[in-house]
Structures are given as C-alpha cells and as structure tokens.
XYZ file of C-alpha atoms in Angstrom:
655
model
C 106.663 37.101 99.591
C 107.692 33.845 97.815
C 108.783 33.986 94.181
C 106.430 32.331 91.643
C 108.050 29.749 89.373
C 106.184 28.351 86.272
C 107.385 25.029 85.011
C 106.331 24.048 81.453
C 107.130 20.423 80.519
C 105.191 17.570 79.005
C 107.000 14.906 81.037
C 105.404 14.168 84.393
C 108.766 12.811 85.824
C 110.459 16.186 85.043
C 107.664 18.127 86.466
C 107.710 16.141 89.782
C 111.435 16.401 90.250
C 111.575 20.263 89.521
C 108.348 20.973 91.549
C 109.789 19.210 94.633
C 113.185 20.721 94.175
C 111.818 24.242 93.962
C 109.125 23.748 96.557
C 111.754 22.565 99.063
C 113.769 25.641 98.223
C 110.942 27.955 99.296
C 109.393 28.886 95.917
C 105.768 28.834 94.913
C 105.491 26.465 91.971
C 103.007 26.489 89.121
C 103.069 23.887 86.240
C 101.845 23.699 82.776
C 102.109 20.473 80.505
C 102.370 22.368 77.155
C 102.866 25.786 75.553
C 99.234 26.633 75.131
C 98.438 25.959 78.724
C 101.337 27.955 79.802
C 100.131 30.995 77.829
C 96.677 30.687 79.395
C 98.182 30.327 82.897
C 100.320 33.571 82.671
C 97.321 35.465 81.471
C 95.904 35.095 85.021
C 98.963 34.875 87.128
C 102.335 36.464 86.267
C 105.283 34.359 87.386
C 108.572 35.766 88.394
C 110.520 33.169 86.274
C 109.741 30.478 83.865
C 111.418 26.981 83.296
C 110.433 26.068 79.806
C 111.143 22.744 78.092
C 112.143 23.006 74.394
C 110.849 19.723 72.997
C 107.148 19.558 73.592
C 104.370 18.260 71.170
C 102.243 20.984 69.563
C 103.685 24.332 70.418
C 107.288 23.798 71.257
C 109.459 25.756 73.687
C 110.778 28.206 71.068
C 107.328 29.135 69.843
C 106.097 29.449 73.428
C 109.031 31.699 74.339
C 108.334 33.752 71.214
C 104.807 34.286 72.179
C 105.784 35.253 75.824
C 108.250 37.770 74.575
C 105.742 39.393 72.339
C 103.346 39.910 75.227
C 103.833 43.284 76.950
C 102.918 41.675 80.406
C 105.396 38.721 80.160
C 108.159 40.126 77.888
C 110.520 40.790 80.697
C 110.041 37.495 82.621
C 113.311 35.589 82.792
C 113.052 32.239 80.881
C 115.373 29.299 81.445
C 115.165 26.629 78.727
C 115.085 22.759 79.726
C 116.685 20.563 77.300
C 118.201 17.066 77.081
C 120.287 17.819 74.131
C 123.681 19.628 74.178
C 123.695 20.744 70.574
C 125.034 24.342 70.220
C 122.211 25.214 67.864
C 119.596 24.787 70.567
C 121.447 26.924 73.014
C 122.146 29.682 70.484
C 118.601 29.590 69.147
C 117.176 29.906 72.703
C 119.291 32.764 73.676
C 118.162 34.567 70.481
C 114.620 33.933 71.445
C 115.216 35.986 74.664
C 115.919 33.078 77.112
C 118.490 33.953 79.844
C 119.925 30.555 80.418
C 119.250 26.849 80.074
C 119.571 23.641 82.128
C 120.043 20.151 80.920
C 118.481 16.841 81.921
C 119.016 14.953 84.108
C 118.657 17.717 86.680
C 121.024 18.495 89.416
C 118.959 20.097 92.188
C 121.821 22.392 93.435
C 122.319 23.624 89.913
C 118.670 24.265 89.247
C 118.348 26.304 92.425
C 121.562 28.180 91.826
C 120.459 29.154 88.253
C 116.927 30.074 89.303
C 118.225 32.296 92.280
C 120.822 33.842 89.959
C 118.370 34.890 87.365
C 115.786 36.003 89.836
C 118.491 38.234 91.365
C 119.500 39.528 87.973
C 115.889 40.224 87.150
C 115.186 41.867 90.391
C 118.303 44.022 90.104
C 117.291 45.068 86.563
C 113.891 45.897 87.680
C 115.292 48.024 90.470
C 117.710 49.797 88.098
C 114.965 50.482 85.570
C 112.907 51.950 88.375
C 115.743 54.080 89.526
C 116.414 55.188 85.894
C 112.628 56.080 85.521
C 112.797 57.985 88.773
C 115.925 59.701 87.773
C 114.276 60.556 84.302
C 111.308 61.884 86.257
C 113.530 63.959 88.496
C 115.554 65.224 85.591
C 112.338 66.262 83.762
C 111.099 67.940 86.945
C 114.467 69.702 87.338
C 114.346 70.816 83.720
C 110.805 72.033 84.206
C 111.870 73.815 87.391
C 114.744 75.516 85.699
C 112.571 76.507 82.856
C 109.957 77.774 85.376
C 112.604 79.956 87.099
C 114.065 81.198 83.781
C 110.653 82.076 82.595
C 109.932 84.122 85.730
C 113.239 85.767 85.537
C 112.609 86.775 81.968
C 109.324 88.126 82.942
C 110.855 90.184 85.835
C 113.327 91.590 83.508
C 110.685 92.662 80.994
C 108.813 94.339 83.911
C 111.890 96.146 85.331
C 113.337 97.304 82.009
C 110.770 100.240 81.662
C 108.729 102.284 83.892
C 106.057 103.138 81.188
C 103.203 100.922 81.855
C 102.162 100.411 78.202
C 105.638 99.502 77.152
C 106.140 97.198 80.092
C 103.022 95.270 79.466
C 103.672 94.985 75.720
C 107.108 93.294 76.581
C 105.291 91.258 79.179
C 102.898 89.897 76.665
C 105.699 89.107 74.129
C 107.519 87.200 76.890
C 104.297 85.265 77.576
C 104.041 84.439 73.957
C 107.463 83.006 73.823
C 107.380 81.112 77.213
C 104.116 79.390 76.607
C 104.682 78.822 72.886
C 101.131 79.984 72.165
C 99.614 82.145 69.414
C 98.356 85.092 71.303
C 98.809 86.615 74.723
C 96.578 89.482 75.935
C 95.265 91.581 78.741
C 91.534 92.467 78.779
C 90.056 95.359 80.767
C 87.817 95.618 82.684
C 87.117 92.195 83.922
C 83.553 93.163 84.853
C 80.717 91.021 83.839
C 78.254 93.890 84.350
C 80.183 96.372 82.130
C 78.595 97.647 78.847
C 81.881 97.161 76.999
C 85.348 95.528 77.261
C 88.619 96.169 75.464
C 92.038 94.618 74.909
C 94.532 97.331 75.589
C 97.515 95.042 75.349
C 98.280 91.981 73.226
C 101.040 90.116 71.541
C 100.250 87.687 68.746
C 101.738 85.670 65.813
C 101.387 87.324 62.514
C 99.376 84.336 61.399
C 96.749 85.009 63.937
C 96.338 88.784 64.206
C 93.958 90.299 66.637
C 95.187 93.854 66.610
C 92.151 95.066 64.665
C 90.326 95.095 67.918
C 93.105 96.483 70.090
C 92.014 99.102 72.591
C 88.627 99.389 71.017
C 85.461 99.028 73.090
C 83.651 95.825 72.290
C 80.125 95.415 73.472
C 79.618 92.834 76.145
C 78.114 89.519 75.217
C 76.575 86.952 77.531
C 79.419 84.491 76.722
C 82.178 86.926 77.492
C 80.280 88.042 80.690
C 80.119 84.415 81.864
C 83.815 83.891 81.279
C 84.472 86.963 83.405
C 82.115 85.638 86.192
C 83.859 82.304 86.157
C 87.373 83.818 86.266
C 86.400 86.129 89.142
C 84.993 83.182 91.154
C 87.910 80.823 90.356
C 90.999 80.429 92.591
C 93.247 79.844 89.623
C 93.468 79.759 85.910
C 90.460 78.459 83.812
C 91.233 76.154 80.970
C 89.010 76.283 77.800
C 88.905 73.709 75.028
C 87.082 70.653 73.546
C 88.523 68.350 76.210
C 87.772 70.606 79.200
C 84.630 71.609 81.127
C 84.727 75.105 79.697
C 84.339 75.363 75.942
C 85.765 78.328 73.995
C 82.736 80.623 73.037
C 81.674 80.364 69.358
C 82.109 84.184 69.080
C 85.654 84.030 70.198
C 86.504 81.198 67.946
C 84.941 82.916 64.965
C 86.512 86.387 65.584
C 89.923 85.218 66.918
C 90.443 81.649 65.510
C 90.881 80.197 68.953
C 91.011 76.491 69.610
C 92.236 76.439 73.242
C 92.453 79.101 75.821
C 93.951 79.813 79.392
C 92.605 82.875 81.363
C 93.137 84.206 84.883
C 91.486 87.119 86.693
C 94.342 89.406 88.128
C 93.815 92.071 90.728
C 95.939 95.189 90.845
C 95.845 97.264 93.966
C 94.108 100.089 92.071
C 91.059 99.982 89.826
C 88.995 97.044 88.637
C 90.333 93.478 87.878
C 91.848 92.665 84.524
C 91.616 89.357 82.666
C 94.945 87.792 81.582
C 94.862 85.189 78.830
C 96.577 83.139 76.137
C 95.162 81.616 72.995
C 96.141 78.536 71.049
C 94.943 78.998 67.544
C 96.859 76.472 65.471
C 95.665 73.345 67.281
C 93.675 72.082 70.187
C 95.946 72.022 73.192
C 96.083 70.086 76.362
C 97.756 72.283 79.072
C 100.051 70.556 81.515
C 99.950 71.179 85.311
C 103.256 72.865 85.121
C 102.058 75.202 82.373
C 98.861 76.046 84.384
C 100.892 76.732 87.462
C 103.458 78.962 85.585
C 100.668 80.802 83.899
C 99.112 81.527 87.342
C 102.472 82.883 88.597
C 102.796 84.899 85.473
C 99.282 86.395 86.307
C 100.106 87.172 89.761
C 103.377 88.923 88.909
C 101.643 90.893 86.256
C 98.866 91.901 88.634
C 101.489 93.058 91.226
C 103.333 95.012 88.482
C 100.174 96.523 87.103
C 99.072 97.712 90.557
C 102.606 99.146 91.266
C 102.710 100.890 87.891
C 99.328 102.279 88.192
C 100.092 103.465 91.792
C 103.267 105.165 90.526
C 101.312 106.845 87.669
C 98.604 107.935 90.115
C 101.235 109.267 92.395
C 102.635 111.393 89.559
C 99.269 112.521 88.721
C 98.613 113.404 92.370
C 101.937 115.208 92.466
C 100.881 117.201 89.418
C 97.518 117.859 91.081
C 99.025 119.027 94.237
C 101.219 121.584 92.254
C 98.513 123.166 90.003
C 99.046 126.867 89.637
C 95.553 127.343 88.115
C 92.226 125.384 88.091
C 89.424 126.591 85.856
C 89.232 130.338 86.730
C 91.021 129.911 89.965
C 94.638 131.079 90.187
C 96.875 129.907 93.138
C 99.469 127.382 93.892
C 99.254 127.563 97.792
C 98.658 124.374 99.713
C 95.180 125.647 100.885
C 94.179 126.110 97.203
C 95.491 122.616 96.317
C 93.089 121.180 98.967
C 90.299 123.220 97.358
C 91.073 121.898 93.870
C 91.245 118.292 95.120
C 87.952 118.784 97.007
C 86.155 120.006 93.822
C 87.760 117.047 91.874
C 86.218 114.676 94.489
C 82.707 116.211 94.749
C 82.172 117.518 91.196
C 80.048 114.509 90.002
C 78.111 114.196 93.168
C 74.573 115.429 93.558
C 74.949 116.613 97.109
C 74.328 120.186 98.126
C 77.425 122.485 98.581
C 77.993 125.362 100.786
C 80.805 127.625 99.909
C 81.901 130.074 102.611
C 84.414 132.790 102.758
C 85.015 136.404 103.094
C 83.831 138.829 100.411
C 86.109 138.814 97.274
C 87.598 135.328 97.956
C 86.167 133.787 94.739
C 82.980 131.986 95.794
C 81.375 132.304 92.401
C 84.579 131.155 90.735
C 84.489 128.129 92.952
C 80.843 127.327 91.937
C 81.741 127.689 88.317
C 84.688 125.336 88.826
C 82.277 122.695 90.406
C 79.953 123.117 87.444
C 82.742 122.926 84.849
C 84.620 120.025 86.416
C 81.652 117.601 86.836
C 79.027 115.901 84.780
C 76.821 119.090 84.790
C 79.342 121.006 82.479
C 77.009 121.099 79.538
C 73.771 121.619 81.462
C 72.206 124.761 82.839
C 74.056 126.973 85.366
C 71.877 129.664 86.899
C 73.190 132.304 89.350
C 71.108 134.292 91.781
C 72.717 136.911 94.079
C 70.450 137.013 96.947
C 72.062 140.370 98.384
C 71.159 142.220 95.124
C 67.619 141.055 94.281
C 65.060 142.957 96.344
C 63.456 140.638 98.984
C 59.981 141.397 97.667
C 60.997 140.151 94.254
C 63.202 137.205 95.102
C 60.406 134.648 95.243
C 59.307 135.633 91.819
C 62.917 135.799 90.523
C 63.511 132.209 91.804
C 60.220 130.485 91.194
C 58.584 132.771 88.486
C 55.088 134.116 88.482
C 52.059 134.025 86.055
C 50.516 137.003 84.492
C 48.436 139.125 86.873
C 49.842 137.328 89.927
C 50.478 140.810 91.468
C 50.410 144.482 90.431
C 52.958 144.856 87.666
C 52.974 141.227 86.721
C 52.093 142.149 82.973
C 53.479 138.868 81.642
C 54.344 135.331 82.806
C 57.942 134.847 84.075
C 59.982 131.698 84.218
C 62.065 131.596 87.519
C 65.698 130.563 87.775
C 64.746 127.270 89.440
C 62.875 126.122 86.326
C 65.592 127.392 84.049
C 68.168 125.443 86.098
C 66.285 122.100 85.649
C 68.790 119.163 85.203
C 71.627 121.578 86.019
C 72.936 123.685 88.864
C 71.405 126.597 90.731
C 73.868 128.734 92.419
C 72.549 131.075 95.344
C 75.263 133.564 96.209
C 75.010 135.403 99.534
C 72.312 133.029 100.807
C 72.821 134.452 104.279
C 70.913 137.634 103.191
C 67.614 135.747 102.757
C 64.719 136.722 104.937
C 63.222 134.140 107.244
C 60.063 133.845 105.188
C 62.128 133.317 102.006
C 64.261 130.727 103.963
C 60.988 128.712 104.641
C 60.030 128.808 100.874
C 63.470 127.697 99.886
C 63.530 124.885 102.545
C 60.322 123.380 101.157
C 61.919 123.507 97.661
C 65.218 121.850 98.798
C 63.360 119.100 100.584
C 60.908 118.327 97.769
C 62.442 119.710 94.736
C 59.067 120.987 93.876
C 57.606 124.539 93.422
C 54.811 126.575 92.050
C 54.867 129.986 90.350
C 53.483 132.911 92.187
C 49.769 133.021 91.313
C 49.637 129.397 90.187
C 48.605 126.236 92.053
C 50.367 123.928 89.452
C 53.106 121.999 91.253
C 56.330 121.538 89.129
C 59.296 119.248 89.876
C 62.855 119.796 88.911
C 66.086 118.046 89.148
C 68.808 120.379 90.210
C 72.027 120.474 92.252
C 72.038 123.275 94.744
C 75.253 125.299 95.427
C 75.043 128.051 97.985
C 77.516 130.702 99.038
C 77.928 133.146 101.937
C 80.324 135.462 103.644
C 78.453 135.045 106.797
C 79.175 132.568 109.585
C 75.845 130.650 108.991
C 76.236 128.683 112.203
C 76.448 131.924 114.254
C 73.408 133.158 112.278
C 71.553 129.947 113.268
C 72.393 130.576 116.899
C 71.274 134.144 116.556
C 67.952 133.208 115.111
C 68.552 134.863 111.801
C 68.932 131.621 109.759
C 66.922 128.475 109.856
C 68.876 125.572 111.400
C 66.982 122.975 109.163
C 67.886 124.911 106.010
C 71.446 125.258 107.151
C 71.828 121.503 107.402
C 70.115 120.901 104.062
C 72.412 123.138 102.044
C 75.566 122.220 104.096
C 76.054 118.596 102.936
C 79.609 119.533 101.771
C 81.223 122.743 102.795
C 84.072 124.358 101.026
C 85.776 127.173 103.040
C 87.698 129.595 100.912
C 90.748 131.227 102.632
C 91.198 134.975 102.550
C 93.955 136.235 100.527
C 96.089 137.168 103.626
C 96.270 133.417 104.517
C 97.567 132.509 101.095
C 100.455 135.014 100.686
C 102.357 132.776 98.264
C 99.459 133.335 95.801
C 99.265 137.127 95.927
C 101.979 137.863 93.295
C 100.797 134.916 91.128
C 97.264 136.589 91.126
C 98.849 139.984 90.479
C 100.824 138.783 87.612
C 97.708 137.039 86.113
C 95.610 140.334 86.448
C 98.538 142.409 85.193
C 98.899 140.410 81.975
C 95.096 140.027 81.427
C 94.434 143.659 81.732
C 97.434 144.777 79.822
C 96.237 142.786 76.879
C 92.523 143.967 77.310
C 93.635 147.579 77.552
C 96.240 147.150 74.806
C 99.038 148.371 77.200
C 102.745 147.465 76.622
C 103.408 147.000 80.224
C 106.207 144.656 81.354
C 106.247 144.127 84.949
C 106.163 145.469 88.557
C 109.144 147.065 90.226
C 110.838 144.944 92.856
C 109.633 147.542 95.464
C 106.032 147.330 94.288
C 106.172 143.435 94.452
C 107.427 143.664 98.029
C 104.363 145.896 98.850
C 102.024 143.653 97.206
C 103.096 140.812 99.422
C 103.171 142.902 102.706
C 99.663 144.346 102.108
C 96.785 142.827 104.129
C 94.205 142.833 101.318
C 91.053 143.177 103.377
C 88.953 143.063 100.070
C 90.730 139.872 99.052
C 91.043 138.944 95.473
C 88.393 141.461 94.223
C 90.284 144.168 95.733
C 93.598 143.069 94.181
C 91.917 142.636 90.810
C 90.415 146.141 90.885
C 93.619 147.773 92.010
C 95.651 146.042 89.310
C 93.004 147.015 86.651
C 93.154 150.576 87.798
C 96.948 150.779 87.787
C 97.194 149.219 84.218
C 94.773 151.915 82.879
C 96.458 154.733 84.423
C 100.137 153.621 83.973
C 102.096 155.743 81.613
C 105.189 153.775 81.485
C 106.312 150.105 81.045
C 106.198 149.236 84.819
C 104.076 149.641 87.881
C 106.097 151.182 90.710
C 105.704 151.394 94.385
C 104.561 155.021 94.295
C 101.548 154.289 92.072
C 100.655 151.137 94.074
C 101.011 152.971 97.476
C 98.926 155.802 96.338
C 96.097 153.650 95.296
C 96.123 151.571 98.424
C 96.220 154.638 100.571
C 93.253 156.137 98.664
C 91.231 152.962 99.167
C 91.987 152.700 102.865
C 91.171 156.420 103.540
C 88.052 156.601 101.327
C 85.093 157.768 103.486
C 82.818 157.510 100.450
C 83.595 153.868 100.098
C 82.908 153.269 103.803
C 79.662 155.203 103.675
C 78.452 153.363 100.529
C 79.317 149.952 102.122
C 77.156 150.662 105.129
C 74.309 152.029 102.930
C 74.688 149.199 100.624
C 74.385 146.508 103.306
C 71.089 148.204 104.515
C 68.911 146.666 101.939
C 65.898 148.717 102.886
C 67.567 151.735 101.359
C 68.520 150.228 98.025
C 65.219 150.825 96.240
C 61.653 151.652 96.814
C 59.147 149.144 95.424
C 56.395 151.675 95.099
C 56.083 155.052 93.280
C 52.949 157.304 93.765
C 51.417 154.263 95.599
C 51.814 151.920 92.626
C 54.144 148.950 92.274
C 57.056 149.876 90.110
C 57.854 147.643 87.077
C 60.668 145.068 87.329
C 62.657 146.928 84.578
C 62.497 150.148 86.515
C 63.657 148.522 89.798
C 66.382 146.441 87.937
C 67.851 149.697 86.446
C 67.975 151.452 89.821
C 69.614 148.330 91.493
C 72.196 148.064 88.769
C 72.994 151.806 88.833
C 73.454 151.838 92.570
C 75.763 148.756 92.417
C 77.788 150.485 89.664
C 78.038 153.593 91.968
C 79.092 151.345 94.902
C 81.894 150.007 92.674
C 83.115 153.461 91.840
C 82.015 153.109 88.250
C 83.797 149.689 87.798
C 81.444 147.764 85.577
C 83.450 144.533 85.845
C 83.151 144.595 89.702
C 79.394 145.514 89.523
C 78.789 142.677 87.156
C 80.444 140.232 89.478
C 78.413 141.508 92.504
C 75.210 141.257 90.488
C 75.991 137.874 89.071
C 75.585 138.803 85.385
C 77.932 139.257 82.615
C 79.999 142.220 81.899
C 78.695 142.422 78.353
C 75.073 142.219 79.576
C 75.661 145.120 81.906
C 77.187 147.231 79.096
C 74.259 146.440 76.811
C 71.787 147.558 79.523
C 73.663 150.758 79.962
C 73.579 151.454 76.247
C 69.831 150.738 76.181
C 69.130 153.177 79.004
C 71.301 155.855 77.253
C 69.598 155.460 73.920
C 66.053 155.682 75.508
C 66.777 159.152 77.222
C-alpha cells in the first residue's frame, strides 16, 4: 500500500515540484493550499506524513502544526516543516511544536525523498514498537492475572485441605473468597431449591461494616424473587451477574436486608444432597465484574462443590460406619451383622406407608421390630394398636378389630370401637397373622384393599388411613401353597418383608442380650449381682436357644430372682436349661395352647359368655402357659405388664 503524503503550501510552484517529486517516488500525494484546508482534509483522510510550509497567509504553519498535534487522530503524524529561511529561531520553534524535521527551499529532490523515507521509517518503527509494548503490557497483565488466578486457587485448596470438619472448612473457604474477590460478603445458601418452603445461609464471611450474621443458619421463608434467582442459577451454565448494568437486577428485598449493590452467584452440585447456591456481594458500590473474575468465581464454585461433596460423603461414611456398629436400636439389643441389616432396613422404610410383614421364629422380637418401625418414622406420635391374632378367639376377632354396635349379637351390651378405628392415622400391628381363619382373612383383605370397614351390626362404612404391619412365625408362602392362607392377602401385606434371624444364627449377640437382661432385672429386683462366671458365659454361647430371645430373657429373669450370691454360675444356669428341656408340662401346654379350639368355650348354659369373662379365662390360661411369668404372658397377649397386673388385682378383689 502506498504511503499518503499531505503537502500544505500556498505557493503553486512549490506544490507542483513536491507533488511531482513524491509521485515519481511512488507516494500517494494530497495537497492543501492553507492551514484551514489542511485541517479539513485530514478530518476525512489521515496521511502518513505531512509536509507543512511555515509562512502562509491566515493560519501559518506553526498554528496549523499546533492544531494537528492537539487532535487525537493526527497528533502522531510526522510533520516536516518547509521554509525558505535558515534562521535558528524557526527551526527550534518548529521542533518545539512537534515537527520531526524541516527542509529548505529551493528543494533538492533527493533530499526530500530521503527525509520523507527516513521519517516514515522512524514513524513506522515507532508504531511497531508501541504496538509491541502494548502487546507486552497485555501479556504482562494476563500473566499477572494468571498468577493471581493460580495463587487464589492454591489458597482455596489450602483452606480446604487444612481441616476435615466441613463447617470449619467452608468458613475458611468463605474468608478466602472474601479476600480474593475483594468483596463485602461471601456466602453459601442451602438448599438451592426454588420449590422449597425455606432457605438458609449456613456459612458466610462478611466485612464488619456489612453484617449478615443475624440471618445465619436461620430458616428464611422463600420469596418469589429468591425462587427466581434459584431457577436462573440452576438453568445457567455459569455464574449469574446481578447489578444495575446487567440483565439481572438485585432483588429489592436483598438490597434492603443485606445492603447489596452487585452480586455474583452460582449453583453448585455436591455429589450428595440438593444443590447449594454460592455467592458474593458488593455492598459498598456498584461493581462491574471482569471476565477473569467471573471465570475465577466459577472455578471457586466448582472446587467448593467438589469439596462439599467429598466432605459430606466422608461424614455420611462415618455415619454409616456408626450405623453399622450399633449395639442397640430402640428396644432391640444386638451388634451382629444380621441385626445391622435389620436396623438399616428399618431406617430405610420407617417413613414409608407400605405394608410390612415381619417373619421369624417365636421369640425373635417381632413386636419389638414393629415398635421400632413405629418409633423411627413419622408415625411416632400417632396411634399404635396391637392385636395378637393367636390370642383373641376367632369368633371375637372381627369385633375386636372392627368393633360392633350395641345389640349386634348376644352379649353386645354396649357399642365397641375396634382397633382399626383406634389406629386411624397411625399403625395397626397384627401379630401372628398366620393364625387367622380363612373367613377372617377375607374380611381383612377387603379392609386392606379399600381401607374401609363397618362395625358388626352397622351398615355405615367408615374409612381410615393406617399403615399395616403384620407378623408371623409361620412360613406364609408354604401356608398359601397348602391352602391355609389367601395368596392375594399374602401379597397385599408383604410389600416389604423383614426376616428376623433366630438367636442361634446371631451367636455374637447372645451374651450382649444376656448382659442386658442381667442388669435390667438386677435393677428391677434390687439385686446386687455383678456378673456371670466364665463357665456360665461359655454355656450361654453354646446353648441352641430354641425359644430364642424370649427364652433367654425368661431364664435370666428367673436366675436373677433365685440367685443368692453375687454371680450366676454354670450350675444354676445348667439346672435351669435342663429343667426347661425336660419339662413335659411345658410341652403339653404348648400343644394344647396351639389348639385354639381348646382355649375357651364361647357359650355357657347355651348363652354367649360376656367378653370380660372370656378375656379373663384367656389371660389366665396364657399366664399358666408361661409358668406364672406375667411379663411373658403380657408379651404374648400384646398388652402391658402393668395392665395385666391391674386386671389380676381386680379379679382378686371381686372374689
């Protein structure tokens, strides 16, 4: 591209000579006959060099030069003065004005071309040098920013790695954020859920002048403006910028509560739990965030998200380790692996509404399991009704469950509310459900399907909301195949099954349970017992415990009561175990007890017996079955020990 030369001179001869000379040298030549025309000309086309005559009418060369040097566009254009005089004053004055050189009249073509080329070269070299300097300045700034970027991330990493406590870690991280971004407040908000009822700020760092700690870790009701911020943050791929000069404006409520002028925020996603919202506030002034700051903020957020996830994972792991090493759980006692699985299962299902079937041999703790589900979940403060289907006579079971109206049958002298209605909005526990008759199974199936029932003798349909928990020592699937249990009912009550292991399969828990009962009954019976002898401990672990935990509990209770010394020895324990194993009475009563038709007679002298009379006979037979052990009898009947003692006292006083 040809260099453009502007010649400014009022003498036509000079213009012609210079124009021809420069044109022949390959330059593009422009002319102006005075200073004012020259200024107008450069306003449209910027020359690469100007030849400027000093002595011109009107605006002389000095004034024209002064105007050119004051113009931002033309101030760097090389100017060579043209003069016919050789006075030193003019030369010095011209150089002071910013001219780079001068040529004198008459012109020597070679000199003109040489001086023009010289100053064009100098000018171009200067421009290149300035461009290189500017580039170096940019690169230096970028390098400084990069170093600051790396140092900031290193500082963040150090804050994260200095402590394992998640709260202390995040407090340090927010203080680092406050320093790195030179802002007035840095914070973490949880949960970043636009549909949540509340949100809170569990972690923040702030300058004293702009406190926010009065809101720290307190639930704050969700507002539409905050919900909108969360939605935008969750849908964005990077930080969202808030301020007067940006698309997103700081909500008025945030400005009023926290004195915020500008804000940066980013949704971060730990591996566990809901998203968090990471943000910084500028309160002192309105801030324009640079691209480097936004990029660094994003990387801070990503690193914080990873650290939060790892920290939460570690804390969850520690909690899991604690859960997997629990020695007790509500009224359960046991640290074996099989019991840890039971505890975890209850944790997982406690808040569900699904029906649960608890299976296991007699004495394994099925009622304790049902109580644990009740206490662990959202039903803890709601009704918990228990019905032992093996104890209640089959002809009274429907009334016992669903209730009856007065006069519904002979002996129905008053209206009775059933357990189903009493359990509304809570849990109904049906123990030994495998003992139900086929006809009662049909009634129960209809109730389970519809959650509706009617009292005996009434046509009024009632609806309840209950969670059903059932238990059995039978193999119900085998009972289904044998035709003794309805298949449809089995699938209705067996949404979730918990199988309790027999005591012989959790040997590591035997002594843990024995110690528990030992100390419990020693305190209740006010005995000063201290321990089992080593030989007695070995026998406890070797014995097969066919009666499971209930048998162990009964034996420990008996030994505590009968013990005369400070310890329970092997002789006492072996004698009790041998007595139970060889007891024909117990075996006979067991068989008789399982034959439900021999428990009670429903009629006396061709009249239906009262419920109170039948209840008394049932209770007395169960106490007899338990060898007078009221505690065991109460467990079998599904009622409290205190209730059983009270009923005995009432019967004694009425003789």
